[in-house]
Short mmCIF file of N, CA and C and ligand atoms in Angstrom, two decimals:
data_model
loop_
_atom_site.label_atom_id
_atom_site.label_comp_id
_atom_site.label_asym_id
_atom_site.label_seq_id
_atom_site.Cartn_x
_atom_site.Cartn_y
_atom_site.Cartn_z
N MET X 1 28.27 -55.61 -29.03
CA MET X 1 29.74 -55.50 -28.91
C MET X 1 30.08 -56.47 -30.14
N GLU X 2 31.17 -56.34 -30.65
CA GLU X 2 31.48 -57.24 -31.89
C GLU X 2 32.06 -58.51 -31.42
N ASN X 3 31.70 -59.40 -32.35
CA ASN X 3 32.46 -60.51 -31.53
C ASN X 3 31.99 -61.18 -30.60
N CYS X 4 30.97 -60.74 -29.88
CA CYS X 4 30.31 -61.56 -28.73
C CYS X 4 28.71 -62.29 -29.25
N ILE X 5 29.09 -63.64 -28.75
CA ILE X 5 28.02 -64.52 -29.47
C ILE X 5 26.79 -64.07 -28.81
N PHE X 6 26.58 -63.83 -27.59
CA PHE X 6 25.43 -63.45 -27.01
C PHE X 6 24.60 -62.02 -27.60
N CYS X 7 25.71 -61.11 -27.79
CA CYS X 7 25.14 -60.01 -28.50
C CYS X 7 24.74 -60.26 -30.01
N LYS X 8 25.31 -61.20 -30.82
CA LYS X 8 24.66 -61.46 -31.83
C LYS X 8 23.42 -62.43 -31.94
N ILE X 9 23.37 -63.06 -30.73
CA ILE X 9 22.02 -63.66 -30.49
C ILE X 9 20.86 -62.79 -30.47
N ILE X 10 21.20 -61.93 -29.51
CA ILE X 10 20.21 -60.54 -29.15
C ILE X 10 19.71 -60.01 -30.36
N ALA X 11 20.94 -59.74 -31.08
CA ALA X 11 20.65 -58.86 -32.36
C ALA X 11 19.88 -59.47 -33.64
N GLY X 12 19.78 -61.08 -33.21
CA GLY X 12 19.12 -62.03 -34.41
C GLY X 12 20.00 -62.24 -35.29
N GLU X 13 21.27 -62.19 -35.21
CA GLU X 13 22.33 -62.47 -36.22
C GLU X 13 22.79 -63.81 -36.01
N ILE X 14 22.58 -64.44 -35.20
CA ILE X 14 22.41 -65.95 -34.85
C ILE X 14 21.21 -66.55 -34.23
N PRO X 15 20.54 -67.32 -35.09
CA PRO X 15 19.36 -67.84 -34.56
C PRO X 15 19.33 -68.66 -33.31
N SER X 16 18.55 -68.29 -32.25
CA SER X 16 18.18 -68.90 -31.28
C SER X 16 16.92 -69.02 -30.65
N PRO X 17 16.21 -69.74 -30.51
CA PRO X 17 14.64 -69.57 -30.14
C PRO X 17 14.72 -68.82 -28.73
N ARG X 18 13.95 -67.99 -28.72
CA ARG X 18 13.79 -67.12 -27.18
C ARG X 18 12.67 -67.73 -26.55
N LEU X 19 12.79 -68.28 -25.41
CA LEU X 19 11.72 -68.90 -24.82
C LEU X 19 11.12 -67.76 -23.80
N TYR X 20 11.69 -66.58 -23.65
CA TYR X 20 11.33 -65.39 -23.04
C TYR X 20 12.16 -64.14 -23.61
N GLU X 21 11.57 -63.04 -23.72
CA GLU X 21 12.25 -62.00 -24.22
C GLU X 21 11.34 -60.66 -23.73
N ASP X 22 12.21 -59.76 -23.16
CA ASP X 22 11.59 -58.47 -22.82
C ASP X 22 12.55 -57.13 -23.28
N GLU X 23 12.31 -56.22 -22.76
CA GLU X 23 13.32 -55.01 -23.24
C GLU X 23 14.66 -55.36 -22.35
N ASN X 24 14.62 -55.96 -21.48
CA ASN X 24 16.03 -56.38 -20.45
C ASN X 24 16.83 -57.40 -20.96
N MET X 25 16.01 -58.30 -21.49
CA MET X 25 16.87 -59.62 -21.17
C MET X 25 16.26 -60.86 -22.40
N ILE X 26 16.85 -61.64 -22.47
CA ILE X 26 16.34 -62.99 -23.15
C ILE X 26 16.65 -64.14 -22.38
N VAL X 27 15.84 -65.23 -22.63
CA VAL X 27 15.99 -66.52 -22.06
C VAL X 27 15.92 -67.65 -23.35
N ILE X 28 17.26 -68.32 -23.15
CA ILE X 28 17.46 -69.33 -24.49
C ILE X 28 17.82 -70.52 -23.82
N ARG X 29 17.74 -71.57 -24.66
CA ARG X 29 18.42 -72.89 -24.21
C ARG X 29 19.84 -72.91 -24.28
N ASP X 30 20.59 -73.54 -23.31
CA ASP X 30 22.02 -73.73 -23.67
C ASP X 30 22.14 -74.60 -24.60
N ILE X 31 23.13 -74.22 -25.69
CA ILE X 31 23.32 -75.21 -26.64
C ILE X 31 24.05 -76.46 -26.23
N GLU X 32 24.46 -76.57 -25.11
CA GLU X 32 25.35 -77.84 -24.69
C GLU X 32 24.82 -77.94 -23.36
N PRO X 33 23.68 -78.43 -23.07
CA PRO X 33 23.05 -78.48 -21.68
C PRO X 33 23.60 -79.37 -20.76
N LYS X 34 24.03 -79.00 -19.58
CA LYS X 34 24.73 -79.61 -18.44
C LYS X 34 23.79 -80.31 -17.49
N ALA X 35 22.40 -80.16 -17.99
CA ALA X 35 21.35 -80.85 -17.21
C ALA X 35 20.16 -81.07 -18.16
N LYS X 36 19.11 -82.00 -17.63
CA LYS X 36 17.99 -82.00 -18.40
C LYS X 36 17.59 -80.81 -18.87
N LEU X 37 17.68 -79.96 -18.12
CA LEU X 37 16.98 -78.61 -18.54
C LEU X 37 18.16 -77.34 -18.30
N HIS X 38 18.45 -76.86 -19.24
CA HIS X 38 19.43 -75.75 -18.97
C HIS X 38 19.20 -74.79 -19.93
N TYR X 39 18.72 -73.69 -19.17
CA TYR X 39 18.72 -72.23 -20.07
C TYR X 39 19.76 -71.07 -19.57
N LEU X 40 19.65 -70.17 -20.51
CA LEU X 40 20.61 -68.99 -20.13
C LEU X 40 19.66 -67.68 -20.12
N CYS X 41 19.85 -67.08 -19.17
CA CYS X 41 19.20 -65.85 -18.85
C CYS X 41 20.14 -64.69 -19.27
N ILE X 42 20.14 -64.00 -20.29
CA ILE X 42 21.10 -62.99 -20.79
C ILE X 42 20.57 -61.59 -20.85
N PRO X 43 21.14 -60.60 -20.03
CA PRO X 43 20.72 -59.11 -20.06
C PRO X 43 21.03 -58.78 -21.59
N LYS X 44 20.33 -57.90 -21.93
CA LYS X 44 20.33 -57.19 -23.28
C LYS X 44 21.80 -56.39 -23.58
N THR X 45 22.26 -55.83 -22.46
CA THR X 45 23.39 -54.84 -22.60
C THR X 45 24.59 -55.96 -22.17
N HIS X 46 25.62 -55.49 -23.05
CA HIS X 46 27.02 -56.39 -23.00
C HIS X 46 27.77 -55.63 -21.76
N PHE X 47 27.95 -56.64 -20.96
CA PHE X 47 29.04 -56.52 -19.97
C PHE X 47 29.62 -57.98 -19.51
N PRO X 48 30.75 -57.97 -19.14
CA PRO X 48 31.41 -59.29 -18.75
C PRO X 48 30.83 -59.94 -17.61
N LEU X 49 31.35 -58.94 -16.41
CA LEU X 49 31.26 -59.52 -15.10
C LEU X 49 30.28 -58.80 -14.39
N LEU X 50 29.85 -59.25 -13.11
CA LEU X 50 28.96 -58.62 -12.00
C LEU X 50 29.66 -57.45 -11.80
N SER X 51 29.23 -56.32 -11.51
CA SER X 51 29.82 -55.01 -11.13
C SER X 51 29.23 -54.11 -10.08
N ALA X 52 29.56 -53.09 -9.52
CA ALA X 52 28.85 -52.37 -8.56
C ALA X 52 28.27 -51.23 -9.39
N ASP X 53 28.64 -51.14 -10.77
CA ASP X 53 27.96 -50.31 -11.46
C ASP X 53 26.60 -50.13 -11.63
N GLU X 54 25.82 -49.06 -11.30
CA GLU X 54 24.42 -48.99 -11.19
C GLU X 54 23.74 -49.69 -12.29
N GLU X 55 23.99 -49.37 -13.48
CA GLU X 55 23.27 -49.78 -14.68
C GLU X 55 23.21 -51.25 -14.71
N LYS X 56 24.65 -52.11 -14.28
CA LYS X 56 24.76 -53.19 -14.52
C LYS X 56 24.18 -53.90 -13.46
N VAL X 57 24.08 -53.34 -12.18
CA VAL X 57 23.41 -53.92 -11.19
C VAL X 57 21.98 -53.93 -11.39
N GLU X 58 21.51 -52.78 -12.11
CA GLU X 58 19.88 -53.00 -12.51
C GLU X 58 19.69 -54.18 -13.43
N ALA X 59 20.75 -54.22 -14.55
CA ALA X 59 20.36 -55.20 -15.33
C ALA X 59 20.21 -56.55 -14.95
N VAL X 60 20.95 -57.12 -13.72
CA VAL X 60 21.02 -58.23 -13.12
C VAL X 60 20.05 -58.36 -12.29
N LYS X 61 19.54 -57.36 -11.68
CA LYS X 61 18.52 -57.18 -10.60
C LYS X 61 17.18 -57.75 -11.57
N ARG X 62 16.81 -56.98 -12.67
CA ARG X 62 15.78 -57.25 -13.51
C ARG X 62 15.79 -58.66 -13.75
N CYS X 63 16.93 -59.18 -14.16
CA CYS X 63 16.88 -60.82 -14.42
C CYS X 63 16.40 -61.44 -13.35
N PHE X 64 16.99 -61.25 -12.17
CA PHE X 64 16.70 -61.91 -10.92
C PHE X 64 15.20 -61.61 -10.57
N ALA X 65 14.72 -60.64 -10.72
CA ALA X 65 13.28 -60.32 -10.50
C ALA X 65 12.41 -61.24 -11.71
N LYS X 66 12.70 -61.49 -12.75
CA LYS X 66 11.72 -62.28 -13.60
C LYS X 66 12.19 -63.46 -13.54
N ILE X 67 13.37 -64.21 -13.29
CA ILE X 67 13.38 -65.47 -13.31
C ILE X 67 12.42 -66.30 -12.45
N PRO X 68 12.01 -66.17 -11.21
CA PRO X 68 11.17 -66.73 -10.41
C PRO X 68 9.56 -66.80 -11.06
N THR X 69 9.42 -65.81 -11.94
CA THR X 69 7.98 -65.83 -12.69
C THR X 69 8.05 -66.74 -13.87
N LEU X 70 9.32 -67.26 -14.59
CA LEU X 70 9.12 -67.88 -15.53
C LEU X 70 9.55 -69.58 -15.11
N VAL X 71 9.78 -69.62 -14.05
CA VAL X 71 10.18 -71.08 -13.39
C VAL X 71 9.12 -72.07 -14.04
N GLU X 72 7.88 -72.02 -13.65
CA GLU X 72 7.07 -73.05 -14.12
C GLU X 72 6.80 -73.06 -15.43
N THR X 73 6.95 -72.12 -16.32
CA THR X 73 6.70 -72.30 -17.79
C THR X 73 8.03 -73.03 -18.28
N LEU X 74 9.16 -72.97 -17.71
CA LEU X 74 10.50 -73.29 -18.13
C LEU X 74 10.54 -74.78 -17.76
N GLY X 75 9.60 -75.23 -16.70
CA GLY X 75 9.47 -76.72 -16.34
C GLY X 75 10.47 -76.87 -15.30
N LEU X 76 10.88 -75.85 -14.45
CA LEU X 76 11.84 -75.72 -13.38
C LEU X 76 11.15 -75.67 -11.82
N GLY X 77 10.01 -76.00 -12.00
CA GLY X 77 8.92 -75.97 -10.45
C GLY X 77 9.44 -76.73 -9.47
N ASP X 78 10.08 -77.93 -9.71
CA ASP X 78 10.50 -78.76 -8.65
C ASP X 78 11.95 -78.37 -8.01
N GLY X 79 12.67 -77.26 -8.35
CA GLY X 79 13.76 -76.68 -7.95
C GLY X 79 14.74 -76.66 -9.08
N TYR X 80 15.59 -75.69 -9.05
CA TYR X 80 16.57 -75.22 -9.88
C TYR X 80 17.94 -74.91 -9.55
N ARG X 81 18.96 -74.75 -10.32
CA ARG X 81 20.11 -74.24 -9.69
C ARG X 81 20.58 -73.06 -10.68
N VAL X 82 21.14 -71.81 -9.87
CA VAL X 82 21.45 -70.75 -10.44
C VAL X 82 22.78 -70.63 -10.58
N VAL X 83 23.51 -70.43 -11.70
CA VAL X 83 24.97 -70.09 -11.68
C VAL X 83 25.16 -69.16 -12.39
N ILE X 84 26.38 -68.37 -12.08
CA ILE X 84 27.09 -67.24 -12.69
C ILE X 84 28.57 -67.49 -12.81
N ASN X 85 28.85 -67.88 -13.89
CA ASN X 85 30.51 -67.96 -13.85
C ASN X 85 31.16 -66.86 -14.21
N GLN X 86 32.06 -66.72 -13.35
CA GLN X 86 33.07 -65.34 -13.44
C GLN X 86 34.22 -65.70 -13.80
N GLY X 87 34.80 -64.96 -14.80
CA GLY X 87 36.29 -65.07 -15.37
C GLY X 87 36.71 -66.49 -15.46
N GLU X 88 38.13 -66.51 -15.64
CA GLU X 88 38.74 -67.38 -16.19
C GLU X 88 38.74 -68.74 -15.11
N ASN X 89 38.96 -68.47 -13.90
CA ASN X 89 39.00 -69.45 -12.94
C ASN X 89 37.48 -70.01 -12.62
N GLY X 90 36.71 -68.98 -12.93
CA GLY X 90 35.10 -69.58 -12.69
C GLY X 90 34.32 -70.35 -13.96
N GLY X 91 35.39 -70.51 -14.90
CA GLY X 91 34.87 -71.20 -16.02
C GLY X 91 33.86 -70.25 -17.06
N GLN X 92 34.19 -68.84 -17.10
CA GLN X 92 33.40 -68.42 -18.04
C GLN X 92 33.88 -68.37 -19.39
N ALA X 93 33.05 -68.79 -20.37
CA ALA X 93 33.68 -68.92 -21.62
C ALA X 93 32.96 -67.61 -22.64
N VAL X 94 31.91 -67.42 -22.23
CA VAL X 94 31.57 -66.31 -23.02
C VAL X 94 31.55 -65.06 -22.23
N ALA X 95 32.15 -63.77 -22.54
CA ALA X 95 32.33 -62.75 -21.73
C ALA X 95 31.19 -61.69 -21.90
N HIS X 96 29.96 -62.27 -21.66
CA HIS X 96 28.82 -61.47 -21.70
C HIS X 96 27.95 -62.19 -20.62
N LEU X 97 27.78 -61.21 -19.50
CA LEU X 97 27.07 -61.81 -18.41
C LEU X 97 25.90 -62.63 -18.59
N HIS X 98 25.55 -63.76 -17.95
CA HIS X 98 24.69 -64.60 -18.21
C HIS X 98 24.44 -65.59 -17.18
N ILE X 99 23.11 -65.73 -16.73
CA ILE X 99 22.87 -66.51 -15.68
C ILE X 99 22.23 -67.84 -16.02
N HIS X 100 23.05 -68.93 -15.70
CA HIS X 100 22.78 -70.15 -16.05
C HIS X 100 21.33 -70.84 -15.04
N LEU X 101 20.29 -71.40 -15.68
CA LEU X 101 19.30 -72.02 -14.85
C LEU X 101 19.52 -73.34 -15.13
N LEU X 102 19.65 -74.24 -14.31
CA LEU X 102 19.85 -75.79 -14.63
C LEU X 102 18.84 -76.62 -13.69
N GLY X 103 18.17 -77.56 -14.16
CA GLY X 103 17.20 -78.34 -13.51
C GLY X 103 16.59 -79.43 -14.39
N GLY X 104 15.29 -79.64 -14.02
CA GLY X 104 14.73 -80.64 -14.80
C GLY X 104 14.85 -82.34 -14.22
N GLU X 105 15.69 -82.01 -13.28
CA GLU X 105 16.25 -83.55 -12.59
C GLU X 105 16.96 -83.04 -11.25
N LYS X 106 17.26 -84.20 -10.47
CA LYS X 106 18.11 -83.86 -9.17
C LYS X 106 19.32 -83.82 -9.76
N LEU X 107 19.76 -82.52 -9.21
CA LEU X 107 21.25 -82.04 -9.59
C LEU X 107 22.19 -82.79 -8.68
N LYS X 108 23.51 -82.94 -9.03
CA LYS X 108 24.45 -83.47 -8.10
C LYS X 108 24.99 -82.12 -7.33
N ASP X 109 25.46 -82.63 -6.03
CA ASP X 109 26.01 -81.64 -5.02
C ASP X 109 27.43 -81.10 -5.85
N PHE X 110 27.75 -79.88 -5.61
CA PHE X 110 29.12 -79.72 -6.01
C PHE X 110 29.97 -78.73 -4.86
P1 AMP Y 201 29.86 -69.74 -19.45
O1 AMP Y 201 31.04 -71.12 -19.45
O2 AMP Y 201 29.35 -69.39 -18.16
O3 AMP Y 201 30.63 -68.71 -20.02
O4 AMP Y 201 28.88 -70.19 -20.23
C1 AMP Y 201 28.56 -70.17 -21.79
C2 AMP Y 201 27.34 -70.90 -21.98
O5 AMP Y 201 26.89 -70.86 -23.38
C3 AMP Y 201 27.85 -72.60 -22.33
O6 AMP Y 201 26.95 -73.37 -21.39
C4 AMP Y 201 27.76 -72.87 -23.64
O7 AMP Y 201 27.00 -74.12 -24.00
C5 AMP Y 201 26.57 -71.56 -24.00
N1 AMP Y 201 26.64 -71.25 -25.51
C6 AMP Y 201 27.43 -71.02 -26.28
N2 AMP Y 201 27.08 -70.91 -27.58
C7 AMP Y 201 25.69 -70.99 -27.58
C8 AMP Y 201 24.75 -70.59 -28.36
N3 AMP Y 201 24.98 -70.20 -29.57
N4 AMP Y 201 23.41 -71.03 -27.98
C9 AMP Y 201 23.25 -71.41 -26.84
N5 AMP Y 201 24.27 -71.37 -25.91
C10 AMP Y 201 25.55 -71.22 -26.08
ZN1 ZN Y 202 27.64 -59.19 -25.74
#
C-alpha cells in the first residue's frame, strides 16, 4: 500500500532490522520504545483494523500463533503485554494492523 510506512519496511524500502520474518509477518523493534523492550509484530498484508474477514482473521491468527514461540528469544520470558491500537480513539498512528509486544520490565497498570 502506497504511503504506508509498514508496507515500506516490509518491502525493504525503509531499513529496519527484522528480529523474525516468515511469509506472513515480520517482527521489528519499535522506533520509539514505550517499555524497556518494545516490538511490533506486523502482518505482511496491508489492512488497518481487526476484521471478521477470513483472510485478515487468518493473518492475525498466524501472528498470535507465532508470538509465544518468539518470547524467549525476544527477552520477554518474564511476561509481556500485547496491545493492538484500533483507530483514532485507540491511538492508532499507523493504519496497518500491528501487534505491540511490550516487556523487559514490570509494566505499569493501566
Ligand atoms: P500505533 O500507535 O499503534 O499505530 O503504533 C505505531 C508504532 O509504530 C509507534 O509505536 C511508533 O513508534 C512505531 N513506528 C513508527 N515508525 C516506525 C519505524 N520506522 N520503525 C519502527 N517503529 C515505528
Ligand atoms: Zn501497509
